Amino acid sequence: MTAAATELLDYDEVIAEFDPVMGLEVHVELCTATKMFCGCPTAFGAEPNTQVCPVCIGLPGSLPVANAKAIESAIRIGLALNCSIRPSSVFARKNYFYPDQPKNYQISQYDEPIAYDGHLDVVLADGTQWRVEIERAHMEEDTGKSLHIGGATGRIHGASHSLLDYNRAGVPLVEIVTRPIVGAGDRAPEVARAYVTALRDLLKALDVSDVRMDQGSLRCDANLSLMRKDATEFGTRTETKNVNSLKSVEIAVRYEMRRQAAVLLAGGEVVQETRHFHETDGTTSPGRRKETAEDYRYFPEPDLPPVQPDSSWVAELATTLPELPWVRRARIQQEWGVSDEVMRDLVNVGAVDLIIATVDAGAAPEAARGWWVSFLAQQANSRGVELADLAITPAQVAEIIGLVDEGKLTTKLAQQVATAVLDGEGEPAQIVADRGLEVVRDDSALQKAVDDALAANPDIAEKIRGGKVAAAGKIVGDVMKATRGQADPARVKELVLAACS
């Protein structure tokens, strides 16, 4: 079945034969200052194995203590997802051996999670609303990181040796698990992306995580199975692990639908397994056979008491929830006076919150929209990243817009500055100074450039003098070229017409 498993069925044929069933598990690293069960810092990017202690590397005799801030964040997440908060939830040991799991078990929650029975309503590209049912949101600790050396793919297969970094071991996680998502049909990949997008926006608004998918602080495991149109039972599922971008979530689901359909129609059986997603070509490959809950031998964590949040505290936390992202967008849409269609387009490209932040930093709404949905959207596309992952902040965009408004930069010069910011050259004002990009405002210098251009084009100058004002465009272009784009085109045109009057 190896050959069949690598084949893909046409997507329309998949939908004609099968109904997809999805389950999405999103792991959220909380932005607490310390780890889940010890006092080690959680800062990203530290030297390997410098943020560890006996507790998080599992030395004998060490005892965990639950992080109160992490518990608070988990409750706020549950409330925002319309979940019930369990009066008494229990930590459990999830037993398995992985080199990056130093205790040989993970402290997690199993049958008594802190939050359960919720939902999240998401909006698809055409405005359709889809309700995703949440089964639970539970607390656990993250694992360390393995770095496989010597192979061609970065995977363990073919590697000569592996390095282990336990800095991430013990970082607080909340895992949010959906109930099976059925009935989405051909829109299943779109629903998956819309859900993870909405969830990321919600978590960011709650300020419980930096939700950096590129750094692994938000990771999605996508479970996918297919059932024939006349079937009553779900098919065998695969779990594509650690998908780390919104676009990739959609691609991974679509790929697995096409791959599994090809296997089934060829008479084969889908293997219940984890699969790796490959960003380079959008494919998945086998990982390991998928365990069941029984394989993990869950039992209550003997070193931690139950989590029993006081009901009055939970009620107080409910009052701290921010304005939800979609409520905020509706309010902003009314303030901006844009249509539903325009707002959906802004949402679909991930621009709304970026535009809001740019306006908050001092830019006019129309200018902020123009930059994010045109030039910066093109940059994101050419660089192969999500708009929000561009290496430029809303404050920097607002600064660039301000320089244009002040007449210090033309639009083209401003785009050069923005590109330099994206390339990591520094802050906008410093780039303008270092490159000498500020608009030339010295009329004497501009007048000389205009005179030189008219002298070099006597026929054009004669047409302008004869009343053909449109011919001035050629002279303006020559002046802009001579000044490396640093002249104000409108002022140059004024000088050209004055010289030919």
XYZ file of N, CA and C in Angstrom, residues 49-298:
750
model
N 19.399 24.461 27.630
C 19.556 23.866 28.961
C 20.069 24.841 30.028
N 19.690 26.111 29.890
C 20.052 27.110 30.903
C 18.850 27.513 31.753
N 17.648 27.028 31.393
C 16.439 27.364 32.131
C 15.805 26.079 32.653
N 16.580 25.369 33.474
C 16.121 24.074 33.983
C 16.451 23.958 35.468
N 15.757 23.029 36.135
C 15.980 22.764 37.546
C 15.618 21.309 37.822
N 15.821 20.798 39.022
C 15.492 19.406 39.313
C 14.040 19.030 39.017
N 13.111 19.986 39.180
C 11.705 19.655 38.938
C 11.434 19.425 37.463
N 11.848 20.371 36.620
C 11.468 20.259 35.202
C 12.332 19.280 34.421
N 13.437 18.812 34.994
C 14.173 17.737 34.326
C 13.971 16.399 35.030
N 13.025 16.379 35.989
C 12.565 15.124 36.541
C 13.530 14.399 37.451
N 14.332 15.119 38.220
C 15.260 14.441 39.128
C 14.497 13.821 40.301
N 14.952 12.680 40.792
C 14.250 12.000 41.900
C 14.127 12.903 43.122
N 12.968 12.866 43.747
C 12.731 13.618 44.971
C 12.227 15.027 44.764
N 12.235 15.515 43.523
C 11.736 16.875 43.269
C 10.217 16.852 43.217
N 9.595 17.920 43.693
C 8.136 17.975 43.781
C 7.591 19.185 43.019
N 6.523 18.989 42.234
C 5.927 20.100 41.474
C 5.002 20.942 42.338
N 4.894 22.217 41.988
C 3.916 23.127 42.574
C 3.239 23.859 41.418
N 1.916 23.824 41.364
C 1.191 24.392 40.222
C 1.315 25.912 40.181
N 1.452 26.431 38.970
C 1.580 27.861 38.718
C 0.192 28.515 38.781
N -0.028 29.388 39.749
C -1.339 30.007 39.942
C -1.751 30.861 38.750
N -0.783 31.560 38.141
C -1.105 32.405 36.988
C -1.540 31.551 35.802
N -0.922 30.384 35.645
C -1.304 29.487 34.560
C -2.727 28.984 34.764
N -3.080 28.679 35.996
C -4.446 28.240 36.293
C -5.433 29.362 35.982
N -5.083 30.578 36.370
C -5.951 31.722 36.064
C -6.138 31.880 34.557
N -5.037 31.761 33.803
C -5.120 31.891 32.341
C -5.989 30.798 31.747
N -5.862 29.568 32.251
C -6.667 28.460 31.742
C -8.152 28.709 31.985
N -8.498 29.248 33.138
C -9.900 29.545 33.447
C -10.419 30.646 32.517
N -9.627 31.678 32.285
C -10.055 32.772 31.401
C -10.246 32.261 29.971
N -9.357 31.356 29.527
C -9.525 30.756 28.196
C -10.835 29.980 28.144
N -11.080 29.164 29.168
C -12.312 28.390 29.202
C -13.549 29.270 29.173
N -13.543 30.335 29.950
C -14.689 31.246 29.963
C -14.900 31.901 28.602
N -13.820 32.316 27.958
C -13.932 32.964 26.647
C -14.440 32.002 25.588
N -14.228 30.693 25.797
C -14.704 29.666 24.868
C -16.074 29.131 25.271
N -16.745 29.840 26.161
C -18.100 29.474 26.579
C -18.140 28.114 27.269
N -17.051 27.753 27.940
C -16.959 26.471 28.638
C -17.507 26.575 30.055
N -17.853 25.431 30.603
C -18.098 25.317 32.034
C -16.766 25.125 32.730
N -16.611 25.728 33.900
C -15.381 25.586 34.678
C -15.637 24.562 35.788
N -14.805 23.528 35.816
C -15.024 22.443 36.767
C -14.661 22.900 38.185
N -15.557 22.669 39.146
C -15.274 23.093 40.530
C -14.050 22.414 41.123
N -13.771 21.192 40.660
C -12.591 20.472 41.142
C -12.021 19.661 39.995
N -10.845 20.059 39.498
C -10.199 19.330 38.406
C -8.898 18.727 38.910
N -8.478 17.678 38.243
C -7.368 16.870 38.740
C -6.263 16.791 37.687
N -5.019 16.917 38.140
C -3.878 16.638 37.273
C -3.651 15.128 37.205
N -3.141 14.677 36.054
C -2.898 13.251 35.854
C -1.517 13.051 35.246
N -0.997 11.846 35.417
C 0.255 11.475 34.757
C -0.070 10.755 33.449
N 0.487 11.273 32.366
C 0.344 10.667 31.045
C 1.686 10.003 30.737
N 1.715 8.694 30.757
C 2.969 7.952 30.728
C 3.391 7.581 29.316
N 4.545 8.063 28.916
C 5.159 7.611 27.673
C 6.614 8.028 27.672
N 7.413 7.319 26.921
C 8.838 7.646 26.859
C 9.153 8.379 25.566
N 9.676 9.571 25.714
C 10.293 10.305 24.618
C 11.547 10.947 25.196
N 12.628 11.033 24.461
C 13.858 11.632 25.000
C 13.670 13.062 25.496
N 12.727 13.817 24.866
C 12.533 15.204 25.285
C 11.507 15.326 26.416
N 11.080 14.199 26.984
C 10.174 14.201 28.134
C 10.950 13.610 29.316
N 11.647 14.460 30.082
C 12.664 13.961 31.021
C 12.127 13.081 32.138
N 10.855 13.226 32.543
C 10.318 12.408 33.625
C 9.807 11.055 33.132
N 9.721 10.875 31.796
C 9.081 9.716 31.174
C 7.564 9.729 31.360
N 7.034 10.820 31.868
C 5.601 11.051 31.877
C 5.381 12.554 31.807
N 4.192 12.915 31.369
C 3.810 14.323 31.272
C 2.694 14.589 32.275
N 2.821 15.657 33.040
C 1.717 16.048 33.918
C 0.688 16.794 33.064
N -0.499 16.231 32.997
C -1.551 16.757 32.149
C -2.878 16.643 32.904
N -3.972 16.752 32.193
C -5.292 16.465 32.751
C -5.996 15.510 31.798
N -6.817 14.634 32.349
C -7.441 13.614 31.509
C -8.963 13.687 31.599
N -9.567 12.971 32.546
C -11.017 12.874 32.592
C -11.668 13.981 33.418
N -10.851 14.812 34.064
C -11.402 15.923 34.840
C -10.670 17.219 34.491
N -10.825 17.697 33.240
C -10.144 18.925 32.819
C -10.758 20.149 33.475
N -10.032 21.238 33.489
C -10.504 22.430 34.180
C -11.662 23.105 33.453
N -11.741 22.962 32.102
C -12.824 23.592 31.332
C -13.373 22.585 30.332
N -14.680 22.602 30.120
C -15.294 21.605 29.241
C -16.608 22.146 28.671
N -17.073 21.489 27.601
C -18.373 21.784 26.979
C -18.511 23.252 26.578
N -17.724 23.671 25.615
C -17.824 25.041 25.119
C -18.051 25.085 23.622
N -17.907 26.249 23.061
C -18.013 26.386 21.611
C -17.355 27.698 21.179
N -17.014 27.743 19.903
C -16.459 28.957 19.299
C -17.100 29.125 17.932
N -17.745 30.251 17.702
C -18.360 30.542 16.410
C -17.334 31.236 15.522
N -17.140 30.687 14.321
C -16.167 31.263 13.394
C -16.884 31.664 12.111
N -16.302 32.610 11.409
C -16.888 33.125 10.175
C -15.996 32.742 9.001
N -16.586 32.126 7.978
C -15.847 31.725 6.787
C -15.731 32.899 5.817
N -15.006 32.674 4.737
C -14.663 33.766 3.825
C -15.882 34.445 3.229
N -16.971 33.691 3.022
C -18.156 34.289 2.403
C -19.149 34.814 3.428
N -18.742 34.842 4.702
C -19.625 35.348 5.743
C -20.421 34.283 6.465
N -20.336 33.018 5.998
C -21.042 31.926 6.670
C -20.486 31.731 8.076
N -21.372 31.574 9.051
C -20.934 31.330 10.428
C -20.976 29.835 10.707
N -19.929 29.325 11.367
C -19.823 27.903 11.668
C -19.496 27.758 13.150
N -20.281 26.957 13.843
C -20.031 26.724 15.263
C -19.160 25.487 15.442
N -18.020 25.652 16.094
C -17.142 24.542 16.436
C -17.333 24.228 17.911
N -17.739 22.999 18.196
C -17.968 22.580 19.576
C -16.641 22.232 20.252
N -16.435 22.740 21.448
C -15.225 22.482 22.220
C -15.518 21.381 23.243
N -14.743 20.307 23.196
C -14.914 19.232 24.172
C -14.299 19.605 25.513
N -13.061 20.137 25.470
C -12.399 20.478 26.730
C -11.212 21.396 26.446
N -10.795 22.075 27.496
C -9.526 22.806 27.494
C -8.827 22.407 28.785
N -7.684 21.774 28.671
C -7.025 21.267 29.875
C -5.599 21.766 29.986
N -5.081 21.757 31.202
C -3.724 22.234 31.484
C -2.729 21.083 31.409
N -1.527 21.404 30.988
C -0.443 20.429 30.993
C 0.885 21.160 30.865
N 1.961 20.396 30.804
C 3.296 20.976 30.640
C 3.847 20.595 29.275
N 4.660 21.475 28.707
C 5.268 21.216 27.410
C 6.463 20.284 27.579
N 6.902 19.716 26.468
C 8.097 18.872 26.451
C 9.311 19.716 26.081
N 10.476 19.098 26.103
C 11.681 19.750 25.598
C 11.717 19.697 24.075
N 12.860 20.012 23.513
C 13.008 20.011 22.057
C 14.164 19.119 21.651
N 13.955 18.331 20.591
C 14.998 17.477 20.029
C 15.505 18.099 18.736
N 16.797 18.095 18.566
C 17.410 18.576 17.329
C 18.203 17.421 16.740
N 17.770 16.926 15.586
C 18.387 15.759 14.970
C 19.453 16.206 13.967
N 20.659 15.726 14.154
C 21.826 16.189 13.402
C 22.290 15.112 12.416
N 22.668 15.557 11.227
C 23.305 14.646 10.284
C 22.418 14.131 9.185
N 21.117 14.291 9.301
C 20.210 13.841 8.254
C 19.888 14.968 7.280
N 19.185 14.595 6.219
C 18.870 15.584 5.197
C 17.585 16.334 5.492
N 16.722 15.783 6.357
C 15.391 16.361 6.539
C 15.180 17.012 7.892
N 16.121 16.849 8.827
C 15.910 17.341 10.175
C 15.097 16.392 11.024
N 14.675 15.262 10.458
C 13.948 14.236 11.196
C 14.950 13.244 11.776
N 14.456 12.388 12.667
C 15.339 11.422 13.311
C 15.848 10.376 12.330
N 15.041 10.049 11.323
C 15.469 9.062 10.339
C 16.636 9.608 9.515
N 17.738 8.900 9.535
C 18.925 9.317 8.793
C 19.872 10.190 9.577
N 19.453 10.621 10.789
C 20.327 11.468 11.596
C 21.436 10.631 12.233
N 22.592 11.250 12.456
C 23.711 10.553 13.102
C 23.619 10.647 14.622
N 23.027 11.752 15.120
C 22.842 11.909 16.555
C 21.815 13.016 16.812
N 21.369 13.102 18.060
C 20.359 14.093 18.428
C 20.824 14.887 19.633
N 20.425 16.158 19.653
C 20.700 17.037 20.792
C 19.384 17.367 21.471
N 19.421 17.509 22.793
C 18.212 17.765 23.570
C 18.332 19.077 24.334
N 17.299 19.895 24.222
C 17.225 21.168 24.953
C 15.981 21.119 25.831
N 16.187 21.157 27.160
C 15.077 21.033 28.097
C 14.538 22.381 28.583
N 14.938 23.477 27.935
C 14.410 24.780 28.348
C 12.888 24.838 28.252
N 12.336 24.200 27.232
C 10.885 24.262 27.030
C 10.147 23.249 27.903
N 10.860 22.251 28.434
C 10.212 21.243 29.266
C 9.599 21.898 30.496
N 8.303 21.719 30.660
C 7.619 22.303 31.809
C 6.955 23.638 31.550
N 7.108 24.205 30.358
C 6.418 25.459 30.041
C 4.906 25.205 30.071
N 4.114 26.102 30.661
C 2.669 25.855 30.780
C 1.966 25.805 29.426
N 1.122 24.821 29.285
C 0.306 24.669 28.080
C -1.161 24.578 28.463
N -2.015 25.061 27.580
C -3.428 24.707 27.598
C -3.722 24.050 26.258
N -4.269 22.843 26.313
C -4.658 22.146 25.083
C -6.160 22.263 24.913
N -6.575 22.785 23.765
C -7.988 23.002 23.461
C -8.395 21.977 22.413
N -9.354 21.138 22.759
C -9.735 19.995 21.931
C -11.176 20.159 21.469
N -11.399 20.072 20.167
C -12.756 20.166 19.639
C -13.446 18.806 19.693
N -14.758 18.835 19.620
C -15.507 17.627 19.321
C -15.384 17.369 17.813
N -15.731 16.176 17.339
C -15.650 15.921 15.893
C -16.427 16.959 15.099
N -15.785 17.499 14.088
C -16.402 18.498 13.214
C -16.908 17.765 11.980
N -18.230 17.647 11.841
C -18.831 16.899 10.739
C -19.718 17.830 9.928
N -19.954 17.434 8.685
C -20.875 18.182 7.837
C -20.254 19.328 7.074
N -18.946 19.536 7.219
C -18.313 20.663 6.525
C -18.099 20.385 5.044
N -18.036 19.105 4.663
C -17.888 18.756 3.254
C -16.645 19.355 2.637
N -16.825 19.981 1.479
C -15.669 20.525 0.765
C -15.057 21.723 1.486
N -15.759 22.259 2.476
C -15.255 23.431 3.185
C -14.468 23.051 4.438
N -14.248 21.762 4.663
C -13.542 21.323 5.867
C -12.184 22.013 6.038
N -11.344 22.073 5.003
C -10.058 22.774 5.188
C -10.237 24.240 5.556
N -11.234 24.891 4.961
C -11.502 26.303 5.257
C -11.993 26.475 6.690
N -12.851 25.543 7.150
C -13.343 25.601 8.523
C -12.182 25.450 9.502
N -11.255 24.529 9.183
C -10.096 24.316 10.065
C -9.277 25.587 10.191
N -8.998 26.228 9.081
C -8.200 27.453 9.123
C -8.953 28.569 9.847
N -10.246 28.710 9.561
C -11.033 29.766 10.200
C -11.073 29.569 11.707
N -11.176 28.317 12.154
C -11.223 28.040 13.589
C -9.915 28.409 14.263
N -8.793 27.954 13.703
C -7.502 28.253 14.324
C -7.234 29.753 14.282
N -7.656 30.423 13.209
C -7.498 31.877 13.112
C -8.286 32.582 14.209
N -9.558 32.191 14.367
C -10.398 32.820 15.394
C -9.855 32.532 16.789
N -9.382 31.305 16.989
C -8.842 30.941 18.302
C -7.583 31.742 18.603
N -6.721 31.894 17.605
C -5.505 32.691 17.802
C -5.854 34.139 18.158
N -6.815 34.704 17.439
C -7.224 36.077 17.721
C -7.771 36.210 19.146
N -8.545 35.216 19.560
C -9.136 35.249 20.892
C -8.059 35.169 21.967
N -7.111 34.259 21.799
C -6.048 34.087 22.789
C -5.159 35.323 22.875
N -4.941 35.948 21.727
C -4.145 37.177 21.723
C -4.869 38.289 22.461
N -6.190 38.379 22.246
C -6.976 39.401 22.940
C -6.992 39.159 24.448
N -6.984 37.899 24.859
C -6.942 37.560 26.282
C -5.590 37.857 26.911
N -4.553 38.018 26.066
C -3.189 38.284 26.534
C -2.673 37.149 27.423
N -2.988 35.911 27.026
C -2.495 34.745 27.764
C -1.358 34.051 27.039
N -1.090 34.448 25.789
C -0.036 33.834 24.981
C 0.355 34.808 23.889
N 1.596 34.693 23.433
C 1.988 35.530 22.291
C 1.552 34.907 20.965
N 0.998 33.695 21.013
C 0.433 32.960 19.859
C 1.352 32.991 18.630
N 2.653 32.950 18.850
C 3.611 32.934 17.736
C 3.710 31.516 17.180
N 3.020 31.259 16.094
C 3.049 29.918 15.509
C 4.432 29.577 14.981
N 5.173 30.593 14.524
C 6.507 30.337 13.994
C 7.483 29.936 15.093
N 7.181 30.277 16.350
C 8.037 29.905 17.467
C 7.469 28.739 18.274
N 6.343 28.200 17.822
C 5.769 27.035 18.478
C 4.899 27.323 19.673
N 4.596 28.595 19.953
C 3.750 28.882 21.103
C 2.270 28.677 20.797
N 1.936 28.433 19.546
C 0.599 27.971 19.161
C 0.803 26.896 18.102
N 0.354 25.677 18.404
C 0.561 24.553 17.498
C -0.748 23.794 17.341
N -1.014 23.344 16.137
C -2.262 22.648 15.863
C -1.980 21.217 15.420
N -2.652 20.259 16.048
C -2.669 18.877 15.589
C -4.010 18.661 14.903
N -3.975 18.267 13.638
C -5.205 18.122 12.855
C -5.527 16.645 12.662
N -6.613 16.202 13.289
C -7.099 14.832 13.117
C -8.078 14.800 11.957
N -7.924 13.807 11.087
C -8.772 13.745 9.906
C -9.104 12.296 9.577
N -10.369 12.041 9.335
C -10.795 10.736 8.825
C -11.854 10.962 7.766
N -12.107 9.917 6.969
C -13.130 9.984 5.936
C -14.150 8.875 6.166
N -15.399 9.176 5.921
C -16.443 8.153 5.967
C -17.236 8.213 4.668
N -17.542 7.047 4.144
C -18.296 7.009 2.898
C -19.676 7.626 3.098
N -20.259 8.060 1.998
C -21.518 8.805 2.073
C -22.618 8.019 2.780
N -22.615 6.688 2.637
C -23.679 5.889 3.236
C -23.286 5.292 4.581
N -22.108 5.669 5.104
C -21.620 5.079 6.355
C -22.242 5.767 7.554
N -22.244 5.063 8.680
C -22.760 5.621 9.934
C -21.669 5.739 10.988
N -20.501 5.164 10.728
C -19.397 5.225 11.675
C -18.233 5.992 11.062
N -17.488 6.686 11.914
C -16.316 7.424 11.447
C -15.261 6.454 10.924
N -14.437 6.950 10.012
C -13.325 6.158 9.512
C -12.133 6.218 10.449
N -11.044 5.567 10.053
C -9.801 5.588 10.829
C -9.122 6.941 10.633
N -8.685 7.535 11.716
C -8.141 8.889 11.641
C -6.619 8.882 11.658
N -6.071 9.940 11.095
C -4.655 10.259 11.262
C -4.558 11.581 12.008
N -3.413 11.822 12.606
C -3.197 13.062 13.349
C -1.935 13.739 12.818
N -2.122 14.810 12.075
C -0.985 15.556 11.549
C -0.513 16.515 12.633
N 0.728 16.314 13.093
C 1.215 16.958 14.305
C 1.865 18.315 14.036
N 1.685 19.214 15.006
C 2.458 20.455 15.117
C 2.473 21.284 13.838
N 1.294 21.494 13.263
C 1.188 22.371 12.096
C 1.306 23.809 12.592
N 2.219 24.576 11.999
C 2.579 25.841 12.652
C 2.332 27.097 11.817
N 1.308 27.068 10.973
C 0.840 28.316 10.359
C -0.616 28.124 9.961
N -1.338 29.226 9.845
C -2.750 29.149 9.501
C -2.949 28.541 8.123
N -2.135 28.976 7.185
C -2.229 28.449 5.829
C -1.944 26.956 5.807
N -0.970 26.525 6.605
C -0.603 25.115 6.616
C -1.693 24.238 7.199
N -2.469 24.755 8.152
C -3.596 23.986 8.696
C -4.553 23.618 7.570
N -4.878 24.583 6.734
C -5.792 24.339 5.618
C -5.186 23.356 4.615
N -3.906 23.554 4.304
C -3.237 22.690 3.331
C -3.146 21.257 3.845
N -2.805 21.088 5.132
C -2.632 19.754 5.701
C -3.944 18.970 5.677
N -5.056 19.628 6.030
C -6.351 18.946 6.023
C -6.724 18.530 4.607
N -6.551 19.428 3.658
C -6.878 19.118 2.263
C -6.016 17.960 1.748
N -4.734 17.990 2.069
C -3.839 16.935 1.606
C -4.257 15.577 2.171
N -4.543 15.527 3.478
C -4.921 14.251 4.087
C -6.240 13.729 3.517
N -7.165 14.618 3.209
C -8.411 14.187 2.573
C -8.118 13.504 1.241
N -7.271 14.102 0.437
C -6.962 13.544 -0.882
C -6.145 12.256 -0.769
N -5.220 12.224 0.190
C -4.374 11.024 0.359
C -5.197 9.847 0.870
N -5.993 10.076 1.929
C -6.776 8.982 2.494
C -7.797 8.452 1.490
N -8.402 9.335 0.715
C -9.380 8.905 -0.282
C -8.727 7.996 -1.315
N -7.508 8.349 -1.725
C -6.797 7.508 -2.696
C -6.524 6.125 -2.114
N -6.136 6.065 -0.850
C -5.879 4.780 -0.191
C -7.152 3.941 -0.149
N -8.258 4.544 0.281
C -9.502 3.804 0.449
C -10.072 3.322 -0.885
N -10.029 4.152 -1.903
C -10.583 3.757 -3.197
C -9.707 2.734 -3.903
N -8.441 2.627 -3.462
C -7.554 1.593 -4.017
C -7.706 0.273 -3.267
N -8.631 0.235 -2.301
C -8.860 -0.991 -1.560
C -8.006 -1.138 -0.319
N -7.285 -0.110 0.043
C -6.419 -0.182 1.214
C -7.112 0.292 2.475
N -6.363 0.319 3.556
C -6.864 0.785 4.838
C -5.990 1.926 5.343
N -6.624 2.926 5.886
C -5.888 4.038 6.488
C -5.316 3.560 7.817
N -4.041 3.865 8.040
C -3.372 3.489 9.283
C -3.585 4.592 10.316
N -3.990 4.191 11.527
C -4.115 5.185 12.598
C -2.718 5.527 13.082
N -2.276 6.751 12.769
C -0.894 7.137 13.038
C -0.784 8.641 13.140
N 0.318 9.085 13.692
C 0.661 10.505 13.594
C 1.379 10.721 12.272
N 1.284 11.948 11.756
C 1.957 12.264 10.503
C 2.653 13.606 10.629
N 3.770 13.724 9.916
C 4.530 14.973 9.890
C 4.060 15.810 8.704
N 3.898 17.120 8.921
C 3.577 18.028 7.830
C 4.850 18.690 7.327
N 5.008 18.742 6.004
C 6.200 19.326 5.391
C 5.837 20.657 4.736
N 6.368 21.735 5.310
C 6.055 23.077 4.824
C 6.509 23.292 3.384
N 7.585 22.617 2.990
C 8.185 22.878 1.680
C 7.254 22.519 0.530
N 6.524 21.410 0.669
C 5.670 20.981 -0.442
C 4.224 20.695 -0.033
N 3.874 20.950 1.236
C 2.496 20.776 1.663
C 2.039 19.337 1.783
N 2.974 18.404 1.946
C 2.625 16.991 2.075
C 2.745 16.539 3.524
N 2.251 15.330 3.796
C 2.444 14.711 5.096
C 3.147 13.380 4.904
N 3.817 12.912 5.947
C 4.503 11.613 5.895
C 4.291 10.902 7.219
N 4.412 9.569 7.234
C 4.122 8.814 8.450
C 5.056 9.169 9.596
N 4.495 9.185 10.805
C 5.287 9.377 12.010
C 5.345 8.085 12.798
N 4.451 7.927 13.763
C 4.395 6.701 14.570
C 2.949 6.252 14.685
N 2.765 4.980 14.964
C 1.418 4.470 15.188
C 0.793 5.223 16.359
N -0.449 5.617 16.206
C -1.104 6.462 17.192
C -1.561 5.643 18.397
N -1.157 6.126 19.586
C -1.580 5.453 20.801
C -3.031 5.773 21.135
N -3.625 4.945 21.996
C -4.941 5.224 22.551
C -4.764 5.713 23.978
N -5.846 6.180 24.570
C -5.764 6.666 25.948
C -5.262 5.572 26.884
N -5.665 4.317 26.616
C -5.229 3.220 27.479
C -3.723 3.045 27.441
N -3.121 3.327 26.283
C -1.671 3.180 26.154
C -0.920 4.128 27.078
N -1.507 5.254 27.394
C -0.830 6.249 28.230
C -0.937 5.941 29.730
N -1.787 4.990 30.100
C -1.912 4.562 31.502
C -2.090 5.778 32.435
N -3.079 6.587 32.133
C -3.355 7.765 32.973
C -3.668 7.335 34.405
